[in-house]
Coordinates of C-alpha atoms in Angstrom, one line a residue:
M1426 CA -11.2 -12.9 8.8
P1427 CA -13.8 -13.7 6.1
T1428 CA -15.0 -11.2 3.6
P1429 CA -15.9 -8.0 5.6
D1430 CA -19.6 -7.3 6.0
F1431 CA -19.3 -3.9 4.2
V1432 CA -17.9 -5.6 1.1
L1433 CA -20.7 -8.1 1.1
S1434 CA -23.2 -5.3 1.4
L1435 CA -21.6 -3.4 -1.5
R1436 CA -21.6 -6.6 -3.6
E1437 CA -25.4 -6.9 -3.1
K1438 CA -25.7 -3.5 -4.9
I1439 CA -23.0 -3.7 -7.6
G1440 CA -22.7 -7.4 -8.2
T1441 CA -19.3 -8.4 -9.6
A1442 CA -18.4 -4.9 -10.9
P1443 CA -14.9 -3.6 -10.0
L1444 CA -14.6 -2.5 -6.4
W1445 CA -11.8 -0.2 -5.2
L1446 CA -10.6 -1.2 -1.7
S1447 CA -7.8 -0.2 0.7
G1448 CA -5.6 -3.0 2.0
V1449 CA -2.7 -3.4 4.4
S1450 CA 0.4 -5.6 4.5
A1451 CA 2.0 -6.1 7.9
I1452 CA 5.7 -6.9 7.8
V1453 CA 6.1 -8.1 11.4
T1454 CA 9.7 -8.9 12.6
R1455 CA 11.4 -9.8 15.9
G1456 CA 15.0 -10.3 16.9
S1457 CA 18.0 -8.7 15.2
G1458 CA 21.0 -9.5 13.1
A1459 CA 21.2 -13.0 11.8
D1460 CA 18.4 -14.1 14.2
R1461 CA 15.9 -11.6 12.8
E1462 CA 12.6 -13.3 11.9
L1463 CA 9.5 -12.5 9.8
L1464 CA 5.9 -13.4 10.7
V1465 CA 4.6 -15.5 7.8
V1466 CA 1.2 -17.0 7.1
R1467 CA 0.0 -19.6 4.6
R1468 CA -3.3 -18.7 2.9
A1469 CA -6.1 -21.3 3.1
D1470 CA -7.5 -20.4 -0.3
T1471 CA -4.4 -20.5 -2.4
G1472 CA -1.7 -22.1 -0.3
A1473 CA 0.6 -19.1 -0.9
Y1474 CA 3.0 -17.9 1.8
T1475 CA 2.7 -14.2 2.6
P1476 CA 3.1 -11.7 5.3
V1477 CA -0.2 -10.8 7.0
T1478 CA -2.5 -8.9 4.7
G1479 CA -6.1 -7.6 5.0
I1480 CA -8.7 -5.0 4.2
V1481 CA -9.1 -1.6 5.9
D1482 CA -12.6 -1.2 7.4
P1483 CA -14.5 2.0 6.6
G1484 CA -13.3 4.8 8.8
E1485 CA -10.4 2.7 10.2
E1486 CA -6.9 4.1 10.4
P1487 CA -4.7 1.9 8.2
A1488 CA -2.0 1.4 10.9
V1489 CA -4.7 0.2 13.2
A1490 CA -6.0 -2.1 10.5
A1491 CA -2.5 -3.6 10.1
E1492 CA -2.3 -4.3 13.9
R1493 CA -5.8 -5.7 13.9
E1494 CA -5.2 -8.1 11.0
V1495 CA -2.0 -9.4 12.7
L1496 CA -3.9 -10.2 15.8
E1497 CA -6.9 -11.7 14.0
E1498 CA -4.9 -13.8 11.5
A1499 CA -1.9 -14.8 13.5
D1500 CA -2.8 -14.3 17.2
V1501 CA 0.1 -12.0 17.6
V1502 CA 0.3 -8.5 19.0
A1503 CA 2.4 -6.1 17.0
V1504 CA 2.8 -2.3 16.6
A1505 CA 2.9 -0.6 13.3
E1506 CA 5.9 1.8 13.3
R1507 CA 6.5 2.9 9.8
L1508 CA 4.6 3.2 6.5
A1509 CA 7.0 1.5 4.1
W1510 CA 5.3 1.4 0.7
V1511 CA 2.2 2.6 -1.0
Q1512 CA 1.2 0.8 -4.2
V1513 CA -1.8 0.2 -6.5
L1514 CA -2.2 -3.5 -7.2
P1515 CA -3.5 -4.8 -10.6
E1516 CA -7.2 -5.5 -10.7
M1517 CA -7.9 -9.1 -9.7
T1518 CA -10.9 -11.4 -10.3
Y1519 CA -11.9 -13.9 -7.6
P1520 CA -13.2 -17.4 -8.5
N1521 CA -16.8 -16.2 -8.0
G1522 CA -16.3 -13.5 -10.6
D1523 CA -16.0 -10.5 -8.2
R1524 CA -13.5 -7.9 -9.4
S1525 CA -11.5 -5.8 -7.0
Q1526 CA -8.5 -3.5 -7.1
Y1527 CA -6.5 -2.5 -4.0
L1528 CA -4.5 0.4 -2.8
D1529 CA -2.0 -1.5 -0.6
L1530 CA -0.2 0.1 2.3
V1531 CA 2.8 -1.8 3.6
F1532 CA 3.7 -1.2 7.3
A1533 CA 6.8 -2.2 9.1
C1534 CA 5.6 -3.6 12.4
R1535 CA 7.4 -4.5 15.7
Y1536 CA 6.5 -7.7 17.5
V1537 CA 5.2 -7.3 21.0
S1538 CA 3.8 -10.7 22.2
G1539 CA 2.0 -13.8 21.3
T1540 CA 2.7 -17.2 19.7
P1541 CA 1.8 -17.4 16.0
N1542 CA -1.4 -19.4 15.3
P1543 CA -3.8 -19.3 12.3
A1544 CA -6.5 -17.9 14.6
D1545 CA -9.3 -16.9 12.3
G1546 CA -9.3 -19.8 9.8
E1547 CA -8.2 -17.6 6.9
N1548 CA -4.7 -19.3 7.0
T1549 CA -3.6 -22.8 7.6
E1550 CA -0.2 -21.8 9.1
A1551 CA 1.3 -18.9 11.0
F1552 CA 5.0 -19.1 12.0
W1553 CA 8.3 -17.2 12.4
A1554 CA 10.8 -17.6 9.6
R1555 CA 14.4 -16.5 9.6
L1556 CA 15.1 -13.8 6.9
D1557 CA 17.7 -16.1 5.3
A1558 CA 15.2 -19.0 5.1
L1559 CA 11.9 -17.5 4.0
P1560 CA 9.5 -19.8 2.1
D1561 CA 8.8 -19.1 -1.6
M1562 CA 6.6 -16.0 -2.1
S1563 CA 5.4 -14.1 -5.2
E1564 CA 7.6 -11.4 -6.6
N1565 CA 5.3 -8.7 -5.2
M1566 CA 5.1 -10.2 -1.8
R1567 CA 8.9 -10.3 -1.7
A1568 CA 9.0 -6.7 -2.6
R1569 CA 6.6 -5.8 0.2
V1570 CA 8.8 -7.7 2.7
E1571 CA 11.9 -5.9 1.3
A1572 CA 10.3 -2.5 1.7
G1573 CA 9.2 -3.3 5.3
L1574 CA 12.7 -4.5 6.2
A1575 CA 14.5 -1.6 4.6
D1576 CA 16.2 1.0 6.8
E1577 CA 14.4 3.9 5.3
R1578 CA 12.4 6.8 6.8
E1579 CA 10.4 7.7 3.8
A1580 CA 7.6 5.6 2.4
R1581 CA 8.2 4.2 -1.1
F1582 CA 5.8 5.1 -3.9
Q1583 CA 5.7 5.3 -7.6
R1584 CA 3.7 6.7 -10.5
C1585 CA 2.8 4.7 -13.6
P1586 CA 4.5 6.4 -16.6
H1587 CA 1.5 5.8 -18.9
R1588 CA -0.8 7.6 -16.5
S1589 CA 1.1 10.6 -15.2
G1590 CA 3.8 11.2 -17.8
G1591 CA 6.7 10.6 -15.5
A1592 CA 8.1 8.9 -12.4
V1593 CA 8.8 10.2 -8.9
P1594 CA 12.1 12.0 -8.8
G1595 CA 15.0 10.1 -7.1
R1596 CA 15.0 6.4 -6.3
H1597 CA 12.0 5.5 -8.4
G1598 CA 12.9 6.9 -11.8
P1599 CA 13.7 10.0 -13.8
P1600 CA 12.3 13.4 -12.8
V1601 CA 8.6 14.1 -13.5
R1602 CA 8.1 16.2 -16.7
R1603 CA 6.4 19.4 -15.6
R1604 CA 4.3 21.8 -17.7
S1605 CA 5.7 25.2 -18.1
R1606 CA 3.7 27.8 -16.2
P1607 CA 2.4 31.1 -17.5
P1608 CA 4.3 34.1 -16.2
R1609 CA 3.0 35.6 -13.0
Q1610 CA 1.7 39.2 -12.9
S1611 CA 4.9 40.1 -11.1
D1612 CA 7.0 38.6 -13.9
R1613 CA 5.6 40.8 -16.6
S1614 CA 7.1 44.0 -17.8
P1615 CA 5.3 47.4 -17.2
R1616 CA 4.6 47.5 -21.0
S1617 CA 3.0 44.1 -21.0
I1618 CA 0.9 45.0 -18.0
R1619 CA -0.4 48.2 -19.6
A1620 CA -1.3 46.2 -22.8
H1621 CA -3.2 43.7 -20.7
L1622 CA -5.1 46.4 -18.9
S1623 CA -5.9 48.1 -22.2
L1624 CA -7.3 44.9 -23.7
S1625 CA -9.3 44.1 -20.6
R1626 CA -11.2 47.4 -20.8
R1627 CA -12.5 46.7 -24.3

């Protein structure tokens, strides 16, 4: 679909200033084993091969947005079954000067019906590709596909070390450094409690 109306309306007010948006990436697959295939589109503006991506409308559930984008862009019905990855993408500048940054939500989706077709004009191609014969994609797009294909229950996410002082414990890096907390009232000795009460009356 073209640029959403709500984005155009915001641009009338803020010009090319940075705009924070929520986006979705739909990793749609069908088949199993060696015959498993991924739904791929080729963008009309850049010629890049990607899974289906799009912008979440105001008030729209992200999973519904992923399913809607798949239908609008590729003429395929799919069901979002798992949130696979949450990431913040670097700020980008469009050819017209508009600046945007996206919170991208990657969904693993199950194919239901339909024959791929670049339905809304945003893409020049829409097709199924075997997982062992995917077209060239950017590193980040490949990472989105990998997250959507992974046999994991939990959604992946990370923290930028320069912003939060650590990484999410477990798969994504070393444990987060936590500030030591002050002792609770119940942790204090009777003597320290009496001293505190004495000071508070002054």
